[in-house]
N, C-alpha and C. Protein backbone atom coordinates (compact mmCIF):
# COMPACT_ATOMS: atom_id res chain seq x y z
N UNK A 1 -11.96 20.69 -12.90
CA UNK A 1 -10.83 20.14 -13.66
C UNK A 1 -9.53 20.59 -13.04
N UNK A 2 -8.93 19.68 -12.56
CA UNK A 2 -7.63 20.03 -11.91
C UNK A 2 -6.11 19.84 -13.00
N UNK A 3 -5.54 20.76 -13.27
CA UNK A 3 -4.65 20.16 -14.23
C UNK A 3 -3.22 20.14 -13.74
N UNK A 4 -3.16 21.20 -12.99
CA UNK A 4 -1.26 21.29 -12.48
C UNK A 4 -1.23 21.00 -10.99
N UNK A 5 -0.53 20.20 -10.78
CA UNK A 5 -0.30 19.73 -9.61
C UNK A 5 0.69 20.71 -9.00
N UNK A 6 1.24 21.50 -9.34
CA UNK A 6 1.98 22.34 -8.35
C UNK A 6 0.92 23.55 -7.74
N UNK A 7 0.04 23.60 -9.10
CA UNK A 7 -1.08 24.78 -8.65
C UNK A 7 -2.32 23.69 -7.04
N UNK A 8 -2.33 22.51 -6.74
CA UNK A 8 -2.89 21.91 -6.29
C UNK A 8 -1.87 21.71 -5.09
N UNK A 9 -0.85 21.78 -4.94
CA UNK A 9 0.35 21.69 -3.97
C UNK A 9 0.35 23.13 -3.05
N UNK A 10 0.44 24.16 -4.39
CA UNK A 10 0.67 25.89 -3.76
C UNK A 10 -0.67 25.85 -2.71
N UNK A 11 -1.96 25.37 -3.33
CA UNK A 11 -3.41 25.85 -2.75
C UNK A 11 -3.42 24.72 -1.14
N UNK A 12 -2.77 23.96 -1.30
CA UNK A 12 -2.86 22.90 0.20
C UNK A 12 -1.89 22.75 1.14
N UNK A 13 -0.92 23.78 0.77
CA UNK A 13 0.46 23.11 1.41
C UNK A 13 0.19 24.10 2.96
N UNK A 14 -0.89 25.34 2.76
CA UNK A 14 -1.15 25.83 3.94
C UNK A 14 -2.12 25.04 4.99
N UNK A 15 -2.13 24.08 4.80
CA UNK A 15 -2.70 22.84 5.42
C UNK A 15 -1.42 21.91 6.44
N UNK A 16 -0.26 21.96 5.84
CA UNK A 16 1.02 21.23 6.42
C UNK A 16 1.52 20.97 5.31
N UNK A 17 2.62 20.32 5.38
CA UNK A 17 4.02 19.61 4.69
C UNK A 17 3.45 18.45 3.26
N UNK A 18 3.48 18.54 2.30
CA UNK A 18 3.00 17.39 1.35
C UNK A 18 4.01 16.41 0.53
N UNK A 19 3.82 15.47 0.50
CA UNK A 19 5.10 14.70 0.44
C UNK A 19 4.90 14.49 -1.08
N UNK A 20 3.31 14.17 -1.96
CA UNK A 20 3.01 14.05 -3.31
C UNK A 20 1.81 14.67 -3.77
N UNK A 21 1.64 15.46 -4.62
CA UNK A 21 0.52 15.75 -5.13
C UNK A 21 0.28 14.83 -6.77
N UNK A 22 -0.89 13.35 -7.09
CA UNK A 22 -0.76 12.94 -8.00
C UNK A 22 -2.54 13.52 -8.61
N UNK A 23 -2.42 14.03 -10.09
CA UNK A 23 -3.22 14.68 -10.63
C UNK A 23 -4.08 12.89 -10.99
N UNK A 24 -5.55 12.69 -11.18
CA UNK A 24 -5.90 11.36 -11.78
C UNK A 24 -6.85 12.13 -12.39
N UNK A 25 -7.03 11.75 -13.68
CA UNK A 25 -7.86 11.92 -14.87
C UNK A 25 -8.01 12.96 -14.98
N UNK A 26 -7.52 14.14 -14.47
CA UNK A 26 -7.53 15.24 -14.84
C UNK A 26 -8.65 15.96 -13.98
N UNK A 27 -9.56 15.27 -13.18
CA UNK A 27 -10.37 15.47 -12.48
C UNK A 27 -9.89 15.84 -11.07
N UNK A 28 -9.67 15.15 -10.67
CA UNK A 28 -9.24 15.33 -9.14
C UNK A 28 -7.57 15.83 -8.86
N UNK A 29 -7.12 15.94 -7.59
CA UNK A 29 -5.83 15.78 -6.97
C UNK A 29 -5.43 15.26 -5.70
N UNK A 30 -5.36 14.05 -5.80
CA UNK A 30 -4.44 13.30 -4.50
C UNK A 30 -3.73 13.99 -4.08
N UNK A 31 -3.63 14.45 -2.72
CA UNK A 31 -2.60 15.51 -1.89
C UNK A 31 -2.75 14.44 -0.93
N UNK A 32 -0.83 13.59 -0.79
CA UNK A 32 -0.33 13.34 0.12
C UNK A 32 0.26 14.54 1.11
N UNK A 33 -0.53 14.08 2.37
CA UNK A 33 0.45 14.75 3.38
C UNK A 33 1.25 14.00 4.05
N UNK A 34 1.99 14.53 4.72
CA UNK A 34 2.90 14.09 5.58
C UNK A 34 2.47 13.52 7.17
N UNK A 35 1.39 13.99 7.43
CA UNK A 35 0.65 13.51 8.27
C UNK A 35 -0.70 13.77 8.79
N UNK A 36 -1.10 12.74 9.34
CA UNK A 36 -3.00 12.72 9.39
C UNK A 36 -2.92 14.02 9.61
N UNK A 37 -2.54 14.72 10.95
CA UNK A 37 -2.83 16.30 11.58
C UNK A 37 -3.07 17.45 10.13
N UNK A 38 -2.03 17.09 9.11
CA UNK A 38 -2.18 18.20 8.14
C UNK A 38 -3.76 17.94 6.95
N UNK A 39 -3.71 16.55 6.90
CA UNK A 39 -4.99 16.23 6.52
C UNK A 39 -5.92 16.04 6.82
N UNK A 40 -6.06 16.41 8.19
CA UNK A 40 -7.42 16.76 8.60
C UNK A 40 -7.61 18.47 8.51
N UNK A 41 -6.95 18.92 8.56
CA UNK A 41 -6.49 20.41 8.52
C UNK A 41 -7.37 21.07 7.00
N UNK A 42 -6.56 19.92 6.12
CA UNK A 42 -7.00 20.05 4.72
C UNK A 42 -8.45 20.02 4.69
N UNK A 43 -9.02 19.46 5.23
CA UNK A 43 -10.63 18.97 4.82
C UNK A 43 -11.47 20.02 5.89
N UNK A 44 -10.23 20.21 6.93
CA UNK A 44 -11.56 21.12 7.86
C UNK A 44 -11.32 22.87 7.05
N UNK A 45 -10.20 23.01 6.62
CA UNK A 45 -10.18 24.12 5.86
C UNK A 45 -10.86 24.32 4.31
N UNK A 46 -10.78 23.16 3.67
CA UNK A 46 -11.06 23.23 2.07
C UNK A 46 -12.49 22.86 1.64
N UNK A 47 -12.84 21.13 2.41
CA UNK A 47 -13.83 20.91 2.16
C UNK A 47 -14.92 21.83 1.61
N UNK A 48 -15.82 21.88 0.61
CA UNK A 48 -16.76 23.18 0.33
C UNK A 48 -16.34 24.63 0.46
N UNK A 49 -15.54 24.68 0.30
CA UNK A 49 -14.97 26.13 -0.23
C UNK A 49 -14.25 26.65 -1.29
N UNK A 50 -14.07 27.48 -1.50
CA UNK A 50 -13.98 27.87 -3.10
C UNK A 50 -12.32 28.20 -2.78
N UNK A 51 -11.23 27.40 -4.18
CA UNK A 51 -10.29 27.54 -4.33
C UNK A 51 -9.98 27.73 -6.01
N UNK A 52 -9.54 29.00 -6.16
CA UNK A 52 -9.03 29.51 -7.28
C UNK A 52 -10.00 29.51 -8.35
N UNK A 53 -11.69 29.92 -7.65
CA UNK A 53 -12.58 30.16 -8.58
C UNK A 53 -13.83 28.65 -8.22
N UNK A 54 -12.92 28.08 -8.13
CA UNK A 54 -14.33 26.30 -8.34
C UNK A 54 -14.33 26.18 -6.25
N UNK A 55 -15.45 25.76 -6.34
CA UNK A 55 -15.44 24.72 -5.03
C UNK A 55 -15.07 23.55 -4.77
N UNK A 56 -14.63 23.31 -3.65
CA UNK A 56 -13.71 21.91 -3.82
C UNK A 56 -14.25 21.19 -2.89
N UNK A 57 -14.30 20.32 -3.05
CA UNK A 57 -15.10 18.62 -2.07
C UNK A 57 -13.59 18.38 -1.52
N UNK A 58 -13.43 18.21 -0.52
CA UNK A 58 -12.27 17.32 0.21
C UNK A 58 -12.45 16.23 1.05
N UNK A 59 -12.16 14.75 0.78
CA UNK A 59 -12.31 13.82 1.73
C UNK A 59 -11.26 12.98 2.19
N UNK A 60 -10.89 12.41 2.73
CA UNK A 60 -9.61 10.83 2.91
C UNK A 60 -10.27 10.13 1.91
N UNK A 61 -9.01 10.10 1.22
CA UNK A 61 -8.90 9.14 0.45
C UNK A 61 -8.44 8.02 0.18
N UNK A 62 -8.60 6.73 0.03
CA UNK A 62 -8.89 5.07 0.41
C UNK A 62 -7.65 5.03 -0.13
N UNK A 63 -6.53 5.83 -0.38
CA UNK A 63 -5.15 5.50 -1.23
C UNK A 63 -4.22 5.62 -1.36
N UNK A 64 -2.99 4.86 -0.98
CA UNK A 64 -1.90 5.67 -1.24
C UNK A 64 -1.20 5.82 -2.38
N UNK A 65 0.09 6.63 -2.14
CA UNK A 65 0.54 7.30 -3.50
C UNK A 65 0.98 5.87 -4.22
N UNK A 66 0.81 6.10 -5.64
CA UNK A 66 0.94 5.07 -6.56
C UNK A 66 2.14 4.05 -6.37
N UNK A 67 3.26 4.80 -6.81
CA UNK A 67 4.81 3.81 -7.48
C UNK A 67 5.16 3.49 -6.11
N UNK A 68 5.30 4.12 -5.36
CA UNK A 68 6.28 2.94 -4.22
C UNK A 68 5.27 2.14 -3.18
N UNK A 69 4.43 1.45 -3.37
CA UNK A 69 3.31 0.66 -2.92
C UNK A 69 4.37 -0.12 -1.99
N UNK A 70 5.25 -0.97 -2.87
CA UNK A 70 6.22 -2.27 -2.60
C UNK A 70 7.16 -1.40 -2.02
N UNK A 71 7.21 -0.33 -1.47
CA UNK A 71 8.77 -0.04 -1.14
C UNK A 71 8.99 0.17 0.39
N UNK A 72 9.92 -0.53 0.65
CA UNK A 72 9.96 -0.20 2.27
C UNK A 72 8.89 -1.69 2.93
N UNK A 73 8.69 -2.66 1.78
CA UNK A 73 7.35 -3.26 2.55
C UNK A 73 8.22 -4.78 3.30
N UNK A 74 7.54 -5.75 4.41
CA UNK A 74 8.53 -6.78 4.98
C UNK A 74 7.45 -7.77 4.64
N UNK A 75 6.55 -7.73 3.63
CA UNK A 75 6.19 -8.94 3.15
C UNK A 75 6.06 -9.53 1.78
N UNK A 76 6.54 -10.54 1.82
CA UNK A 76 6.63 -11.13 0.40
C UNK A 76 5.57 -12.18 -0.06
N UNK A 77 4.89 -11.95 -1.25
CA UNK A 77 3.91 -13.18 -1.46
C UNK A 77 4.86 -14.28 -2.45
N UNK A 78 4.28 -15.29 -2.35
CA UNK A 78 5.23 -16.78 -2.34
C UNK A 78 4.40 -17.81 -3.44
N UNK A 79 4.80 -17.90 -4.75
CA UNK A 79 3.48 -19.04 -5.45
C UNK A 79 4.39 -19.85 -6.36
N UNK A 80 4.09 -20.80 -6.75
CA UNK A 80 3.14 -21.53 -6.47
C UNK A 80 3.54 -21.96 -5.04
N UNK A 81 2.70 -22.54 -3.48
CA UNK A 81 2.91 -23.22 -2.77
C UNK A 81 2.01 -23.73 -2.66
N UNK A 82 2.09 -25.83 -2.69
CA UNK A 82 0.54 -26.45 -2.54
C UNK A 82 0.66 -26.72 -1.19
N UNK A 83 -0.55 -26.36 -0.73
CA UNK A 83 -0.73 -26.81 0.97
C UNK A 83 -0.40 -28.32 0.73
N UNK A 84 -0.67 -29.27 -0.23
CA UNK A 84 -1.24 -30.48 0.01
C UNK A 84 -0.13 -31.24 0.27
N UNK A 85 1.03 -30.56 -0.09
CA UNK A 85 2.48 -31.17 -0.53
C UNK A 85 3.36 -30.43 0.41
N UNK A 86 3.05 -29.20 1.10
CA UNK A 86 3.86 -28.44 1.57
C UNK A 86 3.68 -28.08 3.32
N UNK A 87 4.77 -28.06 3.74
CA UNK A 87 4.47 -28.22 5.34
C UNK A 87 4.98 -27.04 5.75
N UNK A 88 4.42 -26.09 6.79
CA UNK A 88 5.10 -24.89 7.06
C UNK A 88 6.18 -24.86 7.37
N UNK A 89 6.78 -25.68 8.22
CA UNK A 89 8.35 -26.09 8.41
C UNK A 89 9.25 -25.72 6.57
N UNK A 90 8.27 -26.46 5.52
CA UNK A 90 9.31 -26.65 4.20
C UNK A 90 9.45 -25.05 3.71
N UNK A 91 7.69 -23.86 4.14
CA UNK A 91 8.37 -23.01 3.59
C UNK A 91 8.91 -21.82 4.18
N UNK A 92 8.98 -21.84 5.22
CA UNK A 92 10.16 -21.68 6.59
C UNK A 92 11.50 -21.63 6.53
N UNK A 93 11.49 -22.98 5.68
CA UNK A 93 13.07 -23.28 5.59
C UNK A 93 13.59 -22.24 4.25
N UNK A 94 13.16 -22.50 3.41
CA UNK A 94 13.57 -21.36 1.60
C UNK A 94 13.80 -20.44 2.73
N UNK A 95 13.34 -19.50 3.36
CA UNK A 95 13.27 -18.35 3.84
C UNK A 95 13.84 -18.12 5.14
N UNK A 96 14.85 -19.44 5.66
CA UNK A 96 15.53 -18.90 6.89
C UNK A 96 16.89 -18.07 6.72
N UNK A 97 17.54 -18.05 5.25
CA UNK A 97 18.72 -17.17 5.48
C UNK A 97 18.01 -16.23 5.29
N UNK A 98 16.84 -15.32 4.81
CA UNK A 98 16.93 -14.12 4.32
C UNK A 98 16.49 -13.30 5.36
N UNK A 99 16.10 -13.92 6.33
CA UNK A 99 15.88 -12.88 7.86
C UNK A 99 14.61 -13.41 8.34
N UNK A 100 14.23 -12.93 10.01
CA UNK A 100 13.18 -13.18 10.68
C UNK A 100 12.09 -13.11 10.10
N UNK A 101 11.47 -14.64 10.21
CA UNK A 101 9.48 -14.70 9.98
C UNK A 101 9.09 -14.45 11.32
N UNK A 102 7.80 -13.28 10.96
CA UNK A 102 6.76 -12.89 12.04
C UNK A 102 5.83 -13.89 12.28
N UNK A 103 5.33 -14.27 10.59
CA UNK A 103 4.23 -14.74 10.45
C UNK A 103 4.32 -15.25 9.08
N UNK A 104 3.50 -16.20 8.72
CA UNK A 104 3.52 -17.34 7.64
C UNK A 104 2.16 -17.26 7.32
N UNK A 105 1.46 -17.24 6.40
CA UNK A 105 -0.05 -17.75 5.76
C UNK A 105 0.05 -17.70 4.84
N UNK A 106 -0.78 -19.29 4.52
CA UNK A 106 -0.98 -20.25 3.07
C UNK A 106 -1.97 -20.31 2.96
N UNK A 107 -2.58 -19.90 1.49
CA UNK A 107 -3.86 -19.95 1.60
C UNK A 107 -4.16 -20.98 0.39
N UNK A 108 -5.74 -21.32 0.40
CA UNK A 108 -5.91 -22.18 -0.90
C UNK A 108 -5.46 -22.31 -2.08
N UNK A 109 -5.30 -20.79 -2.93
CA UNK A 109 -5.03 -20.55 -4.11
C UNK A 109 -3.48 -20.64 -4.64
N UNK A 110 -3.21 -22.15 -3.43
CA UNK A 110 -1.70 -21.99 -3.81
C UNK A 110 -0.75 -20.99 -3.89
N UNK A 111 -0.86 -20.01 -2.97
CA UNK A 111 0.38 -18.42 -2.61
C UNK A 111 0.32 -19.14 -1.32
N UNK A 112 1.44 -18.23 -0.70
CA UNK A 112 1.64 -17.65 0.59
C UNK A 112 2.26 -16.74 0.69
N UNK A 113 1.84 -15.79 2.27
CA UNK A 113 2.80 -14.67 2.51
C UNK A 113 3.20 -15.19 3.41
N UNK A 114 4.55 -14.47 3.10
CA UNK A 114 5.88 -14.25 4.33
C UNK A 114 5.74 -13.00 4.97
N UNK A 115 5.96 -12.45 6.26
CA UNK A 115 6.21 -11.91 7.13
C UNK A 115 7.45 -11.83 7.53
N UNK A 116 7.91 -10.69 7.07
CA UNK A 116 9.39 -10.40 7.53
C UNK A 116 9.57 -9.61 9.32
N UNK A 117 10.25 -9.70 9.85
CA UNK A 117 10.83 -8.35 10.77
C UNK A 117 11.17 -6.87 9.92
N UNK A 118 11.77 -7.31 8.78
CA UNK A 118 12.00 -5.88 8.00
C UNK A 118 11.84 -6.15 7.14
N UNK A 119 11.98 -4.96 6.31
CA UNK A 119 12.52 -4.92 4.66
C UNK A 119 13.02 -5.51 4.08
N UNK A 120 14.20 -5.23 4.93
CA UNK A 120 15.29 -5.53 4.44
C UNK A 120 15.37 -7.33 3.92
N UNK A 121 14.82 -7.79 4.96
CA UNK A 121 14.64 -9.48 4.80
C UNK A 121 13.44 -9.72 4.24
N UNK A 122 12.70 -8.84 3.84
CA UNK A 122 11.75 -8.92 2.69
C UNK A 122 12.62 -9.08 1.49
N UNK A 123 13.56 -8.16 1.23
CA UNK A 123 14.16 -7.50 -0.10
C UNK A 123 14.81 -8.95 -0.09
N UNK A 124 15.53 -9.39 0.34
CA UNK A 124 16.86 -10.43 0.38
C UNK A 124 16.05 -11.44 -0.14
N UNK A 125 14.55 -11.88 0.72
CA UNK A 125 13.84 -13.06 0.22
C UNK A 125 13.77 -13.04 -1.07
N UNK A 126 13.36 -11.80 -1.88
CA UNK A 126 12.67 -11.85 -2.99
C UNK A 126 13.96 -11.92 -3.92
N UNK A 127 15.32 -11.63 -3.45
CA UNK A 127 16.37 -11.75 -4.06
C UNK A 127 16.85 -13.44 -4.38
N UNK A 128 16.98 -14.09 -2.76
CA UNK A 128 17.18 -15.16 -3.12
C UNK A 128 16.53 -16.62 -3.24
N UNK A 129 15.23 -16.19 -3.18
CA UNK A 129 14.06 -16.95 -3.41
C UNK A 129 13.06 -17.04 -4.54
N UNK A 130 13.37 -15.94 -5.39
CA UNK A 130 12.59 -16.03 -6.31
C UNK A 130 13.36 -16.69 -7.78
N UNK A 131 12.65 -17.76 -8.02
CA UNK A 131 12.90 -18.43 -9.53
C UNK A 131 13.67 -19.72 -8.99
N UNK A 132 13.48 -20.21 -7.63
CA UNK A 132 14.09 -21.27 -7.14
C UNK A 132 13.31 -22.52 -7.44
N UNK A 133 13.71 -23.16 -7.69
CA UNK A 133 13.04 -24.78 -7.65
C UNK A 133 12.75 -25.11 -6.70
N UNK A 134 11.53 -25.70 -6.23
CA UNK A 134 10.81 -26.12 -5.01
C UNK A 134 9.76 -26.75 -5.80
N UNK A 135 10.01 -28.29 -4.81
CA UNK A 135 8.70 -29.77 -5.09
C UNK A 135 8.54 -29.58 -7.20
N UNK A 136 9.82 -29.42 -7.63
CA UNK A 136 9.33 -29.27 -8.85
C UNK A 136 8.76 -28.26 -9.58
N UNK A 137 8.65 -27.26 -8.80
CA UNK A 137 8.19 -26.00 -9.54
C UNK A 137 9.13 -24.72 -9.56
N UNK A 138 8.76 -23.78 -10.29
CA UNK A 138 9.79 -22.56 -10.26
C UNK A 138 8.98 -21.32 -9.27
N UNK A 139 9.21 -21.34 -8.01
CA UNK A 139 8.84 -20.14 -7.22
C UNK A 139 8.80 -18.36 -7.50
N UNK A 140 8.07 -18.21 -7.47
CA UNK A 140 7.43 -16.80 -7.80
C UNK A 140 7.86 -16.22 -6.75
N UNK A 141 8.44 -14.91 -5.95
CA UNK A 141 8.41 -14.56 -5.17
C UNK A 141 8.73 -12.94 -4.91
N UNK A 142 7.47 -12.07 -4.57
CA UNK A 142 7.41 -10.49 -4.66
C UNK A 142 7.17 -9.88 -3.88
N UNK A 143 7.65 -9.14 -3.60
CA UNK A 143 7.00 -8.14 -2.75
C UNK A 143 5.77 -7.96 -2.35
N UNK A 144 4.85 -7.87 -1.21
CA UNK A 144 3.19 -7.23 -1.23
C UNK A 144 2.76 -6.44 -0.77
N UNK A 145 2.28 -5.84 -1.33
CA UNK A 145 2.00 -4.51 0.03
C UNK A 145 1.34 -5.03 1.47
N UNK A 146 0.87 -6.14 1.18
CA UNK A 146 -0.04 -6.16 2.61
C UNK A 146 1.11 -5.81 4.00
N UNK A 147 0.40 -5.71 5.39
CA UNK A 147 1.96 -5.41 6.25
C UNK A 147 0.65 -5.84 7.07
N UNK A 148 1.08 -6.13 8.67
CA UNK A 148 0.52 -6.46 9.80
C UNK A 148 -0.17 -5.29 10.07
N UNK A 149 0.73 -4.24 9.75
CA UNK A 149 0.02 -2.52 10.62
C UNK A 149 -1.22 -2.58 9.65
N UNK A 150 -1.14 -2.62 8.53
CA UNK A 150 -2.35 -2.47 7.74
C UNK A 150 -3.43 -3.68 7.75
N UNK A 151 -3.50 -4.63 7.71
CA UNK A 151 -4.34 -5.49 8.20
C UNK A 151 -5.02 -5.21 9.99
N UNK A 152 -4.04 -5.11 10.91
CA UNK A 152 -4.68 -4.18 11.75
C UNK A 152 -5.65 -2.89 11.91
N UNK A 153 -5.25 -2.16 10.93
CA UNK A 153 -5.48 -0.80 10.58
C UNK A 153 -6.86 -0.84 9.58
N UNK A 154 -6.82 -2.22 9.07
CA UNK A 154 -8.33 -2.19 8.11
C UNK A 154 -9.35 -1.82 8.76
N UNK A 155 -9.70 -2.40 9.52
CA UNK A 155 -11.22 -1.76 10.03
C UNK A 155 -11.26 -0.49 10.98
N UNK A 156 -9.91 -0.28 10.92
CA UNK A 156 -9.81 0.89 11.83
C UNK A 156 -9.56 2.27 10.25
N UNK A 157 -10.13 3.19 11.03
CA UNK A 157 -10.32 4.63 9.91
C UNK A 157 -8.55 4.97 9.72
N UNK A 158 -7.86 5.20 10.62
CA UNK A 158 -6.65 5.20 10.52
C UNK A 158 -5.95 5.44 9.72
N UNK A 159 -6.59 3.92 8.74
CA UNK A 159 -5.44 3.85 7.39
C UNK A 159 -5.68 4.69 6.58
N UNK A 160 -6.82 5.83 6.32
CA UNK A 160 -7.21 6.55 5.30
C UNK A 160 -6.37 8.16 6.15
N UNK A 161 -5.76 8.21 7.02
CA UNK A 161 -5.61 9.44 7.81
C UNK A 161 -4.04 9.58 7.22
N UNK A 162 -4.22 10.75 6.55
CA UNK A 162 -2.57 11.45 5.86
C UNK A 162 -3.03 11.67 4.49
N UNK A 163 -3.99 11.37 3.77
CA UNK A 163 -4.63 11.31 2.30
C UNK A 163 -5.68 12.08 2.63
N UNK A 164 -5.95 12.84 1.49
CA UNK A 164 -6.92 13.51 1.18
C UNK A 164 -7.27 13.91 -0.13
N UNK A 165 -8.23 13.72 -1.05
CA UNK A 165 -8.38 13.77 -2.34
C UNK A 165 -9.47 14.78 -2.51
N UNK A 166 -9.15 15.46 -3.04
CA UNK A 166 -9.84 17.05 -3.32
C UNK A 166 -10.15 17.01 -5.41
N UNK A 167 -11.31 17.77 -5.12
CA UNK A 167 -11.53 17.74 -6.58
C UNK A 167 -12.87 19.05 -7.18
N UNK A 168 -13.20 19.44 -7.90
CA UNK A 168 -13.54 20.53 -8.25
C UNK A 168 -15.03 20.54 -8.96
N UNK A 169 -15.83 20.88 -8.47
CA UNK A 169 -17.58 21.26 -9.15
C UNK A 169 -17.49 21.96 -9.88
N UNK A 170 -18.09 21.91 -11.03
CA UNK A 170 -17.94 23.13 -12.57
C UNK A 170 -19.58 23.47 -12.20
N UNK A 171 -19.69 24.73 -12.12
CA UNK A 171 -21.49 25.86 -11.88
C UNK A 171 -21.65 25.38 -13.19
């Protein structure tokens, strides 16, 4: 049972630099590090060894820290858009003042993502694109976490490297 996250911060931070420690169900503790090097550090030091009485399991964990998912992100998802009615040129165009498209995909379920160059023309899209009228409808338009690095990074181990989720065996 893990309950204070600073007591879960004090016990890992001799691992490297931690940017979040988030407590979930009272069971475990998400220890963001600051980088893969310190979280591998974490697991080659902690894994199965006893901290502050319990033994602790340490692995990468499939997650990042909760609230800023959307922050910092350069893609925006886009709905309603019907392929059947809609030409990539039309939704190209909504989205040429708010900054450079990388990349465009429309998929069946009537969305699409935008692909920004940055943020920043992520942020602007969702500013001046969302709740616009288009072919008759009122456009949805948000932030997503998805990003190119991470779709790259899926099948690669990578994306789990800087996380590590540690949690405690009761004898």
């Amino acid at each position: 049972g893990v309950e204070d996250a600073a007591a879960a911060k004090a016990a890992f931070e001799v691992a490297g630099p931690i940017s979040t420690v988030q407590i979930r169900r009272r069971k475990y503790a998400l220890v963001f590090f600051e980088n893969s090097a310190a979280a591998k550090k974490a697991i080659d030091t902690f894994n199965g060894k006893e901290v502050a009485g319990t033994t602790v399991t340490v692995v990468p964990a499939k997650t990042t820290p909760k609230k800023n998912a959307h922050e910092g992100t350069s893609v925006v998802s886009v709905s309603p858009i019907f392929r059947s009615n809609t030409s990539r040129k039309a939704v190209l165009e909504l989205f040429k003042n708010s900054g450079k498209v990388i990349k465009l995909r429309t998929y069946k379920n009537n969305s699409a993502y935008v692909y920004f160059d940055s943020s920043a023309s992520a942020a602007k899209a969702v500013k001046d694109v969302n709740g616009k009228e288009f072919h008759q409808v009122t456009l949805s338009v948000k932030p997503s976490v998805r990003s190119l690095a991470k779709e790259k990074a899926r099948f690669e181990h990578s994306k789990f490297a800087g996380q590590v989720r540690a949690w405690a065996h009761h004898h």
